mmCIF file with all atom_site columns, C-alpha atoms in Angstrom:
data_model
loop_
_atom_site.group_PDB
_atom_site.id
_atom_site.type_symbol
_atom_site.label_atom_id
_atom_site.label_alt_id
_atom_site.label_comp_id
_atom_site.label_asym_id
_atom_site.label_entity_id
_atom_site.label_seq_id
_atom_site.pdbx_PDB_ins_code
_atom_site.Cartn_x
_atom_site.Cartn_y
_atom_site.Cartn_z
_atom_site.occupancy
_atom_site.B_iso_or_equiv
_atom_site.pdbx_formal_charge
_atom_site.auth_seq_id
_atom_site.auth_comp_id
_atom_site.auth_asym_id
_atom_site.auth_atom_id
_atom_site.pdbx_PDB_model_num
ATOM 1   C CA . UNK A 1 1   ? -26.079 -37.352 -46.681 1.00 82.00 ? 1   UNK A CA 1
ATOM 2   C CA . UNK A 1 2   ? -27.391 -40.873 -46.793 1.00 85.00 ? 2   UNK A CA 1
ATOM 3   C CA . UNK A 1 3   ? -28.446 -42.473 -43.524 1.00 91.00 ? 3   UNK A CA 1
ATOM 4   C CA . UNK A 1 4   ? -29.696 -45.982 -42.828 1.00 95.00 ? 4   UNK A CA 1
ATOM 5   C CA . UNK A 1 5   ? -32.021 -46.763 -39.949 1.00 96.00 ? 5   UNK A CA 1
ATOM 6   C CA . UNK A 1 6   ? -32.580 -50.213 -38.543 1.00 97.00 ? 6   UNK A CA 1
ATOM 7   C CA . UNK A 1 7   ? -35.564 -50.285 -36.241 1.00 92.00 ? 7   UNK A CA 1
ATOM 8   C CA . UNK A 1 8   ? -34.978 -52.613 -33.299 1.00 91.00 ? 8   UNK A CA 1
ATOM 9   C CA . UNK A 1 9   ? -31.463 -53.233 -32.067 1.00 94.00 ? 9   UNK A CA 1
ATOM 10  C CA . UNK A 1 10  ? -32.550 -56.616 -30.713 1.00 96.00 ? 10  UNK A CA 1
ATOM 11  C CA . UNK A 1 11  ? -35.123 -58.994 -32.185 1.00 97.00 ? 11  UNK A CA 1
ATOM 12  C CA . UNK A 1 12  ? -36.067 -62.366 -30.709 1.00 97.00 ? 12  UNK A CA 1
ATOM 13  C CA . UNK A 1 13  ? -38.132 -64.969 -32.545 1.00 97.00 ? 13  UNK A CA 1
ATOM 14  C CA . UNK A 1 14  ? -38.968 -68.587 -31.864 1.00 97.00 ? 14  UNK A CA 1
ATOM 15  C CA . UNK A 1 15  ? -37.424 -71.298 -33.982 1.00 97.00 ? 15  UNK A CA 1
ATOM 16  C CA . UNK A 1 16  ? -39.682 -71.838 -36.991 1.00 97.00 ? 16  UNK A CA 1
ATOM 17  C CA . UNK A 1 17  ? -41.289 -68.393 -36.746 1.00 98.00 ? 17  UNK A CA 1
ATOM 18  C CA . UNK A 1 18  ? -41.126 -65.561 -39.271 1.00 98.00 ? 18  UNK A CA 1
ATOM 19  C CA . UNK A 1 19  ? -38.083 -63.311 -39.142 1.00 98.00 ? 19  UNK A CA 1
ATOM 20  C CA . UNK A 1 20  ? -38.623 -59.631 -40.003 1.00 98.00 ? 20  UNK A CA 1
ATOM 21  C CA . UNK A 1 21  ? -35.756 -57.143 -39.714 1.00 98.00 ? 21  UNK A CA 1
ATOM 22  C CA . UNK A 1 22  ? -36.478 -53.561 -40.691 1.00 98.00 ? 22  UNK A CA 1
ATOM 23  C CA . UNK A 1 23  ? -34.346 -51.138 -42.691 1.00 97.00 ? 23  UNK A CA 1
ATOM 24  C CA . UNK A 1 24  ? -35.088 -47.648 -44.008 1.00 96.00 ? 24  UNK A CA 1
ATOM 25  C CA . UNK A 1 25  ? -32.870 -45.358 -46.047 1.00 94.00 ? 25  UNK A CA 1
ATOM 26  C CA . UNK A 1 26  ? -33.015 -41.587 -46.268 1.00 93.00 ? 26  UNK A CA 1
ATOM 27  C CA . UNK A 1 27  ? -31.949 -40.493 -49.752 1.00 85.00 ? 27  UNK A CA 1
ATOM 28  C CA . UNK A 1 28  ? -34.497 -39.221 -52.306 1.00 80.00 ? 28  UNK A CA 1
ATOM 29  C CA . UNK A 1 29  ? -32.706 -41.167 -55.040 1.00 82.00 ? 29  UNK A CA 1
ATOM 30  C CA . UNK A 1 30  ? -32.969 -44.891 -54.297 1.00 82.00 ? 30  UNK A CA 1
ATOM 31  C CA . UNK A 1 31  ? -29.544 -46.318 -53.537 1.00 88.00 ? 31  UNK A CA 1
ATOM 32  C CA . UNK A 1 32  ? -28.226 -49.789 -53.995 1.00 90.00 ? 32  UNK A CA 1
ATOM 33  C CA . UNK A 1 33  ? -29.094 -51.683 -50.834 1.00 93.00 ? 33  UNK A CA 1
ATOM 34  C CA . UNK A 1 34  ? -27.463 -54.598 -49.080 1.00 95.00 ? 34  UNK A CA 1
ATOM 35  C CA . UNK A 1 35  ? -28.023 -56.877 -46.130 1.00 97.00 ? 35  UNK A CA 1
ATOM 36  C CA . UNK A 1 36  ? -24.968 -58.336 -44.423 1.00 96.00 ? 36  UNK A CA 1
ATOM 37  C CA . UNK A 1 37  ? -24.768 -60.889 -41.608 1.00 96.00 ? 37  UNK A CA 1
ATOM 38  C CA . UNK A 1 38  ? -22.037 -60.956 -38.977 1.00 94.00 ? 38  UNK A CA 1
ATOM 39  C CA . UNK A 1 39  ? -21.398 -63.936 -36.743 1.00 92.00 ? 39  UNK A CA 1
ATOM 40  C CA . UNK A 1 40  ? -19.439 -63.433 -33.500 1.00 86.00 ? 40  UNK A CA 1
ATOM 41  C CA . UNK A 1 41  ? -15.811 -62.488 -34.060 1.00 80.00 ? 41  UNK A CA 1
ATOM 42  C CA . UNK A 1 42  ? -16.181 -62.637 -37.820 1.00 85.00 ? 42  UNK A CA 1
ATOM 43  C CA . UNK A 1 43  ? -16.383 -60.228 -40.740 1.00 88.00 ? 43  UNK A CA 1
ATOM 44  C CA . UNK A 1 44  ? -19.446 -59.384 -42.798 1.00 93.00 ? 44  UNK A CA 1
ATOM 45  C CA . UNK A 1 45  ? -21.063 -61.843 -45.199 1.00 93.00 ? 45  UNK A CA 1
ATOM 46  C CA . UNK A 1 46  ? -23.371 -60.601 -47.940 1.00 93.00 ? 46  UNK A CA 1
ATOM 47  C CA . UNK A 1 47  ? -26.897 -62.025 -47.688 1.00 95.00 ? 47  UNK A CA 1
ATOM 48  C CA . UNK A 1 48  ? -28.483 -60.202 -50.624 1.00 94.00 ? 48  UNK A CA 1
ATOM 49  C CA . UNK A 1 49  ? -28.466 -56.977 -52.614 1.00 92.00 ? 49  UNK A CA 1
ATOM 50  C CA . UNK A 1 50  ? -30.864 -54.695 -54.471 1.00 92.00 ? 50  UNK A CA 1
ATOM 51  C CA . UNK A 1 51  ? -29.497 -53.007 -57.579 1.00 86.00 ? 51  UNK A CA 1
ATOM 52  C CA . UNK A 1 52  ? -32.666 -51.564 -59.197 1.00 78.00 ? 52  UNK A CA 1
ATOM 53  C CA . UNK A 1 53  ? -33.721 -54.725 -60.987 1.00 76.00 ? 53  UNK A CA 1
ATOM 54  C CA . UNK A 1 54  ? -36.377 -56.853 -59.264 1.00 84.00 ? 54  UNK A CA 1
ATOM 55  C CA . UNK A 1 55  ? -37.863 -55.292 -56.128 1.00 89.00 ? 55  UNK A CA 1
ATOM 56  C CA . UNK A 1 56  ? -38.095 -58.674 -54.392 1.00 94.00 ? 56  UNK A CA 1
ATOM 57  C CA . UNK A 1 57  ? -34.603 -59.988 -53.877 1.00 94.00 ? 57  UNK A CA 1
ATOM 58  C CA . UNK A 1 58  ? -33.730 -63.510 -52.797 1.00 95.00 ? 58  UNK A CA 1
ATOM 59  C CA . UNK A 1 59  ? -30.523 -64.222 -50.961 1.00 94.00 ? 59  UNK A CA 1
ATOM 60  C CA . UNK A 1 60  ? -28.663 -67.000 -49.271 1.00 94.00 ? 60  UNK A CA 1
ATOM 61  C CA . UNK A 1 61  ? -29.914 -69.148 -46.385 1.00 93.00 ? 61  UNK A CA 1
ATOM 62  C CA . UNK A 1 62  ? -33.584 -68.597 -47.288 1.00 96.00 ? 62  UNK A CA 1
ATOM 63  C CA . UNK A 1 63  ? -33.576 -64.834 -46.714 1.00 97.00 ? 63  UNK A CA 1
ATOM 64  C CA . UNK A 1 64  ? -35.291 -62.341 -48.981 1.00 97.00 ? 64  UNK A CA 1
ATOM 65  C CA . UNK A 1 65  ? -35.934 -58.601 -48.947 1.00 97.00 ? 65  UNK A CA 1
ATOM 66  C CA . UNK A 1 66  ? -38.408 -56.326 -50.687 1.00 95.00 ? 66  UNK A CA 1
ATOM 67  C CA . UNK A 1 67  ? -37.515 -52.844 -51.891 1.00 95.00 ? 67  UNK A CA 1
ATOM 68  C CA . UNK A 1 68  ? -40.369 -50.356 -51.462 1.00 94.00 ? 68  UNK A CA 1
ATOM 69  C CA . UNK A 1 69  ? -39.596 -46.915 -52.854 1.00 92.00 ? 69  UNK A CA 1
ATOM 70  C CA . UNK A 1 70  ? -42.773 -45.350 -51.453 1.00 92.00 ? 70  UNK A CA 1
ATOM 71  C CA . UNK A 1 71  ? -41.719 -46.377 -47.955 1.00 94.00 ? 71  UNK A CA 1
ATOM 72  C CA . UNK A 1 72  ? -37.933 -45.966 -48.497 1.00 94.00 ? 72  UNK A CA 1
ATOM 73  C CA . UNK A 1 73  ? -37.618 -49.426 -47.006 1.00 96.00 ? 73  UNK A CA 1
ATOM 74  C CA . UNK A 1 74  ? -35.732 -52.653 -47.598 1.00 96.00 ? 74  UNK A CA 1
ATOM 75  C CA . UNK A 1 75  ? -36.926 -55.059 -44.917 1.00 97.00 ? 75  UNK A CA 1
ATOM 76  C CA . UNK A 1 76  ? -35.345 -58.504 -44.548 1.00 98.00 ? 76  UNK A CA 1
ATOM 77  C CA . UNK A 1 77  ? -37.519 -61.580 -44.031 1.00 98.00 ? 77  UNK A CA 1
ATOM 78  C CA . UNK A 1 78  ? -37.224 -65.316 -43.634 1.00 98.00 ? 78  UNK A CA 1
ATOM 79  C CA . UNK A 1 79  ? -40.331 -67.501 -43.379 1.00 97.00 ? 79  UNK A CA 1
ATOM 80  C CA . UNK A 1 80  ? -38.982 -69.933 -40.793 1.00 97.00 ? 80  UNK A CA 1
ATOM 81  C CA . UNK A 1 81  ? -36.170 -69.110 -38.370 1.00 97.00 ? 81  UNK A CA 1
ATOM 82  C CA . UNK A 1 82  ? -33.411 -71.583 -37.685 1.00 96.00 ? 82  UNK A CA 1
ATOM 83  C CA . UNK A 1 83  ? -31.060 -71.643 -34.722 1.00 96.00 ? 83  UNK A CA 1
ATOM 84  C CA . UNK A 1 84  ? -28.152 -70.964 -37.057 1.00 95.00 ? 84  UNK A CA 1
ATOM 85  C CA . UNK A 1 85  ? -29.707 -67.598 -38.008 1.00 97.00 ? 85  UNK A CA 1
ATOM 86  C CA . UNK A 1 86  ? -28.703 -66.106 -34.653 1.00 97.00 ? 86  UNK A CA 1
ATOM 87  C CA . UNK A 1 87  ? -26.296 -63.298 -35.560 1.00 96.00 ? 87  UNK A CA 1
ATOM 88  C CA . UNK A 1 88  ? -25.993 -59.540 -36.093 1.00 97.00 ? 88  UNK A CA 1
ATOM 89  C CA . UNK A 1 89  ? -27.591 -58.202 -39.259 1.00 98.00 ? 89  UNK A CA 1
ATOM 90  C CA . UNK A 1 90  ? -26.596 -54.955 -40.975 1.00 97.00 ? 90  UNK A CA 1
ATOM 91  C CA . UNK A 1 91  ? -28.399 -53.039 -43.675 1.00 97.00 ? 91  UNK A CA 1
ATOM 92  C CA . UNK A 1 92  ? -26.197 -50.869 -45.897 1.00 95.00 ? 92  UNK A CA 1
ATOM 93  C CA . UNK A 1 93  ? -26.732 -48.375 -48.713 1.00 93.00 ? 93  UNK A CA 1
ATOM 94  C CA . UNK A 1 94  ? -24.543 -47.267 -51.578 1.00 88.00 ? 94  UNK A CA 1
ATOM 95  C CA . UNK A 1 95  ? -25.375 -44.245 -53.700 1.00 80.00 ? 95  UNK A CA 1
ATOM 96  C CA . UNK A 1 96  ? -23.977 -44.552 -57.207 1.00 75.00 ? 96  UNK A CA 1
ATOM 97  C CA . UNK A 1 97  ? -20.999 -42.225 -57.612 1.00 72.00 ? 97  UNK A CA 1
ATOM 98  C CA . UNK A 1 98  ? -20.178 -42.408 -53.940 1.00 73.00 ? 98  UNK A CA 1
ATOM 99  C CA . UNK A 1 99  ? -17.406 -44.711 -52.884 1.00 76.00 ? 99  UNK A CA 1
ATOM 100 C CA . UNK A 1 100 ? -18.639 -45.826 -49.507 1.00 86.00 ? 100 UNK A CA 1
ATOM 101 C CA . UNK A 1 101 ? -21.229 -48.088 -47.950 1.00 91.00 ? 101 UNK A CA 1
ATOM 102 C CA . UNK A 1 102 ? -23.362 -46.450 -45.259 1.00 93.00 ? 102 UNK A CA 1
ATOM 103 C CA . UNK A 1 103 ? -24.404 -48.932 -42.598 1.00 95.00 ? 103 UNK A CA 1
ATOM 104 C CA . UNK A 1 104 ? -27.197 -49.028 -40.083 1.00 96.00 ? 104 UNK A CA 1
ATOM 105 C CA . UNK A 1 105 ? -26.431 -49.732 -36.459 1.00 95.00 ? 105 UNK A CA 1
ATOM 106 C CA . UNK A 1 106 ? -27.366 -53.382 -36.750 1.00 96.00 ? 106 UNK A CA 1
ATOM 107 C CA . UNK A 1 107 ? -30.006 -55.736 -35.369 1.00 97.00 ? 107 UNK A CA 1
ATOM 108 C CA . UNK A 1 108 ? -29.046 -58.635 -33.149 1.00 97.00 ? 108 UNK A CA 1
ATOM 109 C CA . UNK A 1 109 ? -31.280 -61.618 -33.927 1.00 97.00 ? 109 UNK A CA 1
ATOM 110 C CA . UNK A 1 110 ? -31.839 -64.189 -31.188 1.00 97.00 ? 110 UNK A CA 1
ATOM 111 C CA . UNK A 1 111 ? -33.603 -67.473 -31.911 1.00 97.00 ? 111 UNK A CA 1
ATOM 112 C CA . UNK A 1 112 ? -35.575 -69.023 -29.065 1.00 97.00 ? 112 UNK A CA 1
ATOM 113 C CA . UNK A 1 113 ? -35.605 -72.848 -29.092 1.00 95.00 ? 113 UNK A CA 1
ATOM 114 C CA . UNK B 2 1   ? -10.508 -67.790 -55.750 1.00 58.00 ? 1   UNK B CA 1
ATOM 115 C CA . UNK B 2 2   ? -8.873  -66.322 -52.644 1.00 70.00 ? 2   UNK B CA 1
ATOM 116 C CA . UNK B 2 3   ? -11.040 -64.131 -50.433 1.00 88.00 ? 3   UNK B CA 1
ATOM 117 C CA . UNK B 2 4   ? -10.088 -61.034 -48.487 1.00 93.00 ? 4   UNK B CA 1
ATOM 118 C CA . UNK B 2 5   ? -7.531  -61.679 -45.774 1.00 95.00 ? 5   UNK B CA 1
ATOM 119 C CA . UNK B 2 6   ? -6.439  -59.440 -42.918 1.00 96.00 ? 6   UNK B CA 1
ATOM 120 C CA . UNK B 2 7   ? -3.585  -59.527 -40.433 1.00 96.00 ? 7   UNK B CA 1
ATOM 121 C CA . UNK B 2 8   ? -3.121  -59.631 -37.570 1.00 96.00 ? 8   UNK B CA 1
ATOM 122 C CA . UNK B 2 9   ? -6.311  -61.081 -36.119 1.00 95.00 ? 9   UNK B CA 1
ATOM 123 C CA . UNK B 2 10  ? -5.924  -59.383 -32.774 1.00 96.00 ? 10  UNK B CA 1
ATOM 124 C CA . UNK B 2 11  ? -3.677  -56.595 -31.550 1.00 96.00 ? 11  UNK B CA 1
ATOM 125 C CA . UNK B 2 12  ? -3.167  -54.870 -28.219 1.00 98.00 ? 12  UNK B CA 1
ATOM 126 C CA . UNK B 2 13  ? -1.501  -51.458 -28.085 1.00 97.00 ? 13  UNK B CA 1
ATOM 127 C CA . UNK B 2 14  ? -1.139  -48.699 -25.545 1.00 97.00 ? 14  UNK B CA 1
ATOM 128 C CA . UNK B 2 15  ? -2.301  -45.118 -25.916 1.00 97.00 ? 15  UNK B CA 1
ATOM 129 C CA . UNK B 2 16  ? 0.046   -43.001 -28.028 1.00 97.00 ? 16  UNK B CA 1
ATOM 130 C CA . UNK B 2 17  ? 1.512   -45.906 -29.970 1.00 98.00 ? 17  UNK B CA 1
ATOM 131 C CA . UNK B 2 18  ? 1.258   -46.455 -33.703 1.00 98.00 ? 18  UNK B CA 1
ATOM 132 C CA . UNK B 2 19  ? -0.278  -49.479 -35.450 1.00 98.00 ? 19  UNK B CA 1
ATOM 133 C CA . UNK B 2 20  ? -0.303  -50.933 -38.966 1.00 98.00 ? 20  UNK B CA 1
ATOM 134 C CA . UNK B 2 21  ? -3.042  -53.264 -40.155 1.00 98.00 ? 21  UNK B CA 1
ATOM 135 C CA . UNK B 2 22  ? -2.790  -55.223 -43.390 1.00 98.00 ? 22  UNK B CA 1
ATOM 136 C CA . UNK B 2 23  ? -5.267  -56.434 -45.988 1.00 97.00 ? 23  UNK B CA 1
ATOM 137 C CA . UNK B 2 24  ? -5.026  -58.554 -49.110 1.00 96.00 ? 24  UNK B CA 1
ATOM 138 C CA . UNK B 2 25  ? -7.819  -57.991 -51.602 1.00 92.00 ? 25  UNK B CA 1
ATOM 139 C CA . UNK B 2 26  ? -9.822  -60.676 -53.331 1.00 88.00 ? 26  UNK B CA 1
ATOM 140 C CA . UNK B 2 27  ? -8.421  -61.899 -56.619 1.00 84.00 ? 27  UNK B CA 1
ATOM 141 C CA . UNK B 2 28  ? -9.445  -59.611 -59.487 1.00 83.00 ? 28  UNK B CA 1
ATOM 142 C CA . UNK B 2 29  ? -10.341 -56.663 -57.255 1.00 88.00 ? 29  UNK B CA 1
ATOM 143 C CA . UNK B 2 30  ? -8.379  -53.412 -57.434 1.00 89.00 ? 30  UNK B CA 1
ATOM 144 C CA . UNK B 2 31  ? -10.258 -51.352 -54.859 1.00 91.00 ? 31  UNK B CA 1
ATOM 145 C CA . UNK B 2 32  ? -9.896  -51.601 -51.097 1.00 94.00 ? 32  UNK B CA 1
ATOM 146 C CA . UNK B 2 33  ? -12.017 -49.864 -48.461 1.00 94.00 ? 33  UNK B CA 1
ATOM 147 C CA . UNK B 2 34  ? -11.422 -49.697 -44.722 1.00 97.00 ? 34  UNK B CA 1
ATOM 148 C CA . UNK B 2 35  ? -14.106 -49.497 -42.055 1.00 97.00 ? 35  UNK B CA 1
ATOM 149 C CA . UNK B 2 36  ? -14.039 -49.087 -38.283 1.00 97.00 ? 36  UNK B CA 1
ATOM 150 C CA . UNK B 2 37  ? -16.647 -50.990 -36.283 1.00 95.00 ? 37  UNK B CA 1
ATOM 151 C CA . UNK B 2 38  ? -16.874 -49.939 -32.653 1.00 94.00 ? 38  UNK B CA 1
ATOM 152 C CA . UNK B 2 39  ? -18.519 -52.323 -30.218 1.00 90.00 ? 39  UNK B CA 1
ATOM 153 C CA . UNK B 2 40  ? -22.265 -52.419 -30.754 1.00 87.00 ? 40  UNK B CA 1
ATOM 154 C CA . UNK B 2 41  ? -22.133 -50.158 -33.816 1.00 91.00 ? 41  UNK B CA 1
ATOM 155 C CA . UNK B 2 42  ? -22.292 -50.505 -37.552 1.00 93.00 ? 42  UNK B CA 1
ATOM 156 C CA . UNK B 2 43  ? -19.112 -50.147 -39.612 1.00 95.00 ? 43  UNK B CA 1
ATOM 157 C CA . UNK B 2 44  ? -18.006 -46.582 -40.355 1.00 96.00 ? 44  UNK B CA 1
ATOM 158 C CA . UNK B 2 45  ? -16.185 -45.759 -43.584 1.00 95.00 ? 45  UNK B CA 1
ATOM 159 C CA . UNK B 2 46  ? -12.572 -44.637 -43.086 1.00 97.00 ? 46  UNK B CA 1
ATOM 160 C CA . UNK B 2 47  ? -11.273 -44.402 -46.656 1.00 95.00 ? 47  UNK B CA 1
ATOM 161 C CA . UNK B 2 48  ? -10.979 -46.183 -49.975 1.00 93.00 ? 48  UNK B CA 1
ATOM 162 C CA . UNK B 2 49  ? -7.988  -46.835 -52.219 1.00 93.00 ? 49  UNK B CA 1
ATOM 163 C CA . UNK B 2 50  ? -8.140  -47.394 -55.961 1.00 90.00 ? 50  UNK B CA 1
ATOM 164 C CA . UNK B 2 51  ? -5.031  -47.968 -58.057 1.00 88.00 ? 51  UNK B CA 1
ATOM 165 C CA . UNK B 2 52  ? -2.791  -46.849 -55.191 1.00 91.00 ? 52  UNK B CA 1
ATOM 166 C CA . UNK B 2 53  ? -4.580  -43.501 -54.733 1.00 92.00 ? 53  UNK B CA 1
ATOM 167 C CA . UNK B 2 54  ? -7.008  -42.455 -52.007 1.00 92.00 ? 54  UNK B CA 1
ATOM 168 C CA . UNK B 2 55  ? -10.456 -42.357 -53.580 1.00 89.00 ? 55  UNK B CA 1
ATOM 169 C CA . UNK B 2 56  ? -12.604 -40.967 -50.814 1.00 90.00 ? 56  UNK B CA 1
ATOM 170 C CA . UNK B 2 57  ? -12.395 -40.494 -47.080 1.00 93.00 ? 57  UNK B CA 1
ATOM 171 C CA . UNK B 2 58  ? -14.829 -40.576 -44.214 1.00 92.00 ? 58  UNK B CA 1
ATOM 172 C CA . UNK B 2 59  ? -14.897 -38.400 -41.117 1.00 93.00 ? 59  UNK B CA 1
ATOM 173 C CA . UNK B 2 60  ? -11.639 -39.624 -39.578 1.00 97.00 ? 60  UNK B CA 1
ATOM 174 C CA . UNK B 2 61  ? -8.652  -37.485 -38.524 1.00 97.00 ? 61  UNK B CA 1
ATOM 175 C CA . UNK B 2 62  ? -5.372  -37.399 -40.487 1.00 96.00 ? 62  UNK B CA 1
ATOM 176 C CA . UNK B 2 63  ? -3.691  -39.734 -38.004 1.00 98.00 ? 63  UNK B CA 1
ATOM 177 C CA . UNK B 2 64  ? -5.593  -42.453 -39.872 1.00 98.00 ? 64  UNK B CA 1
ATOM 178 C CA . UNK B 2 65  ? -3.675  -43.015 -43.099 1.00 97.00 ? 65  UNK B CA 1
ATOM 179 C CA . UNK B 2 66  ? -3.358  -45.732 -45.661 1.00 96.00 ? 66  UNK B CA 1
ATOM 180 C CA . UNK B 2 67  ? -1.469  -47.189 -48.554 1.00 96.00 ? 67  UNK B CA 1
ATOM 181 C CA . UNK B 2 68  ? -2.274  -49.433 -51.475 1.00 96.00 ? 68  UNK B CA 1
ATOM 182 C CA . UNK B 2 69  ? 0.416   -51.428 -53.208 1.00 94.00 ? 69  UNK B CA 1
ATOM 183 C CA . UNK B 2 70  ? 0.762   -52.443 -56.885 1.00 93.00 ? 70  UNK B CA 1
ATOM 184 C CA . UNK B 2 71  ? -0.672  -55.890 -56.066 1.00 90.00 ? 71  UNK B CA 1
ATOM 185 C CA . UNK B 2 72  ? -3.735  -54.068 -54.610 1.00 91.00 ? 72  UNK B CA 1
ATOM 186 C CA . UNK B 2 73  ? -3.046  -55.102 -51.030 1.00 94.00 ? 73  UNK B CA 1
ATOM 187 C CA . UNK B 2 74  ? -3.425  -52.310 -48.519 1.00 97.00 ? 74  UNK B CA 1
ATOM 188 C CA . UNK B 2 75  ? -2.320  -51.015 -45.136 1.00 97.00 ? 75  UNK B CA 1
ATOM 189 C CA . UNK B 2 76  ? -4.143  -48.932 -42.573 1.00 98.00 ? 76  UNK B CA 1
ATOM 190 C CA . UNK B 2 77  ? -1.899  -46.925 -40.260 1.00 98.00 ? 77  UNK B CA 1
ATOM 191 C CA . UNK B 2 78  ? -3.081  -45.223 -37.107 1.00 98.00 ? 78  UNK B CA 1
ATOM 192 C CA . UNK B 2 79  ? -0.760  -42.867 -35.236 1.00 97.00 ? 79  UNK B CA 1
ATOM 193 C CA . UNK B 2 80  ? -1.042  -41.560 -31.680 1.00 97.00 ? 80  UNK B CA 1
ATOM 194 C CA . UNK B 2 81  ? -3.549  -44.216 -30.672 1.00 98.00 ? 81  UNK B CA 1
ATOM 195 C CA . UNK B 2 82  ? -6.437  -43.189 -28.445 1.00 97.00 ? 82  UNK B CA 1
ATOM 196 C CA . UNK B 2 83  ? -8.653  -45.361 -26.275 1.00 97.00 ? 83  UNK B CA 1
ATOM 197 C CA . UNK B 2 84  ? -11.595 -44.720 -28.637 1.00 97.00 ? 84  UNK B CA 1
ATOM 198 C CA . UNK B 2 85  ? -9.634  -46.325 -31.474 1.00 98.00 ? 85  UNK B CA 1
ATOM 199 C CA . UNK B 2 86  ? -10.404 -49.708 -29.907 1.00 98.00 ? 86  UNK B CA 1
ATOM 200 C CA . UNK B 2 87  ? -12.585 -51.416 -32.503 1.00 97.00 ? 87  UNK B CA 1
ATOM 201 C CA . UNK B 2 88  ? -12.830 -54.087 -35.165 1.00 95.00 ? 88  UNK B CA 1
ATOM 202 C CA . UNK B 2 89  ? -11.182 -52.841 -38.359 1.00 97.00 ? 89  UNK B CA 1
ATOM 203 C CA . UNK B 2 90  ? -12.663 -54.298 -41.501 1.00 96.00 ? 90  UNK B CA 1
ATOM 204 C CA . UNK B 2 91  ? -11.165 -54.320 -44.941 1.00 96.00 ? 91  UNK B CA 1
ATOM 205 C CA . UNK B 2 92  ? -13.337 -54.785 -48.017 1.00 94.00 ? 92  UNK B CA 1
ATOM 206 C CA . UNK B 2 93  ? -12.360 -55.260 -51.631 1.00 92.00 ? 93  UNK B CA 1
ATOM 207 C CA . UNK B 2 94  ? -14.407 -54.586 -54.742 1.00 88.00 ? 94  UNK B CA 1
ATOM 208 C CA . UNK B 2 95  ? -14.068 -54.149 -58.483 1.00 82.00 ? 95  UNK B CA 1
ATOM 209 C CA . UNK B 2 96  ? -13.216 -50.683 -59.803 1.00 71.00 ? 96  UNK B CA 1
ATOM 210 C CA . UNK B 2 97  ? -15.336 -47.777 -58.504 1.00 65.00 ? 97  UNK B CA 1
ATOM 211 C CA . UNK B 2 98  ? -18.210 -46.846 -60.754 1.00 61.00 ? 98  UNK B CA 1
ATOM 212 C CA . UNK B 2 99  ? -19.125 -50.421 -61.510 1.00 60.00 ? 99  UNK B CA 1
ATOM 213 C CA . UNK B 2 100 ? -22.680 -51.323 -60.754 1.00 57.00 ? 100 UNK B CA 1
ATOM 214 C CA . UNK B 2 101 ? -23.741 -52.088 -57.205 1.00 59.00 ? 101 UNK B CA 1
ATOM 215 C CA . UNK B 2 102 ? -20.290 -51.561 -55.668 1.00 66.00 ? 102 UNK B CA 1
ATOM 216 C CA . UNK B 2 103 ? -20.597 -54.912 -53.930 1.00 81.00 ? 103 UNK B CA 1
ATOM 217 C CA . UNK B 2 104 ? -17.868 -55.084 -51.334 1.00 88.00 ? 104 UNK B CA 1
ATOM 218 C CA . UNK B 2 105 ? -16.383 -58.311 -49.999 1.00 90.00 ? 105 UNK B CA 1
ATOM 219 C CA . UNK B 2 106 ? -15.231 -58.157 -46.402 1.00 93.00 ? 106 UNK B CA 1
ATOM 220 C CA . UNK B 2 107 ? -12.353 -59.764 -44.605 1.00 94.00 ? 107 UNK B CA 1
ATOM 221 C CA . UNK B 2 108 ? -12.593 -61.221 -41.093 1.00 94.00 ? 108 UNK B CA 1
ATOM 222 C CA . UNK B 2 109 ? -11.299 -58.044 -39.465 1.00 95.00 ? 109 UNK B CA 1
ATOM 223 C CA . UNK B 2 110 ? -8.558  -57.070 -37.030 1.00 96.00 ? 110 UNK B CA 1
ATOM 224 C CA . UNK B 2 111 ? -9.590  -56.535 -33.422 1.00 96.00 ? 111 UNK B CA 1
ATOM 225 C CA . UNK B 2 112 ? -7.565  -53.619 -32.009 1.00 97.00 ? 112 UNK B CA 1
ATOM 226 C CA . UNK B 2 113 ? -7.545  -52.971 -28.278 1.00 97.00 ? 113 UNK B CA 1
ATOM 227 C CA . UNK B 2 114 ? -5.951  -49.763 -26.996 1.00 98.00 ? 114 UNK B CA 1
ATOM 228 C CA . UNK B 2 115 ? -5.082  -49.720 -23.288 1.00 96.00 ? 115 UNK B CA 1
#
């Protein structure tokens, strides 16, 4: 069964610094991959998705992620952190033919002024 | 275009009671999925409904049940509530299963507290 691992439950970066949030999937067949953001007391908002087209995916709010099959990874980056980026970030995988999204446990991003 | 809506926003129940949560899917979507997000965890798949039929189920007991209506809105019912059922319940809608990417659009969630 598919599993998604997010390394680092908490990440702190200074405002203006690079943001790097890590995500690895387990399946031998590359799934579709998603990054969602969750602000306090809110639902999930899609940041970006990989669907087997370009391996470098650009999303909203300046985020991007690179799919690397050899590393079974889909890490999320942003060149310059902003205070408004403070939130919980979830990586999720969907294997075609399966109805569900499998989520990682999330990474809480804190921005230091 | 109307997004996914859920009601109620918050709910407090006592152990053993029953609860019904409601979800309206995004316009044009005929598939609804339900997820449970415990505090500090990622969402866990409960089940999915497509054209009023259950189309897949996660590792949840039968006391978690659902319905989908002809207008594609959905209900999640939980019987015999337990303390561990306290969580944020998220509804997500999507186009028909089998379409590419299965992008799911989430509602704001219902926060259920079981005392």
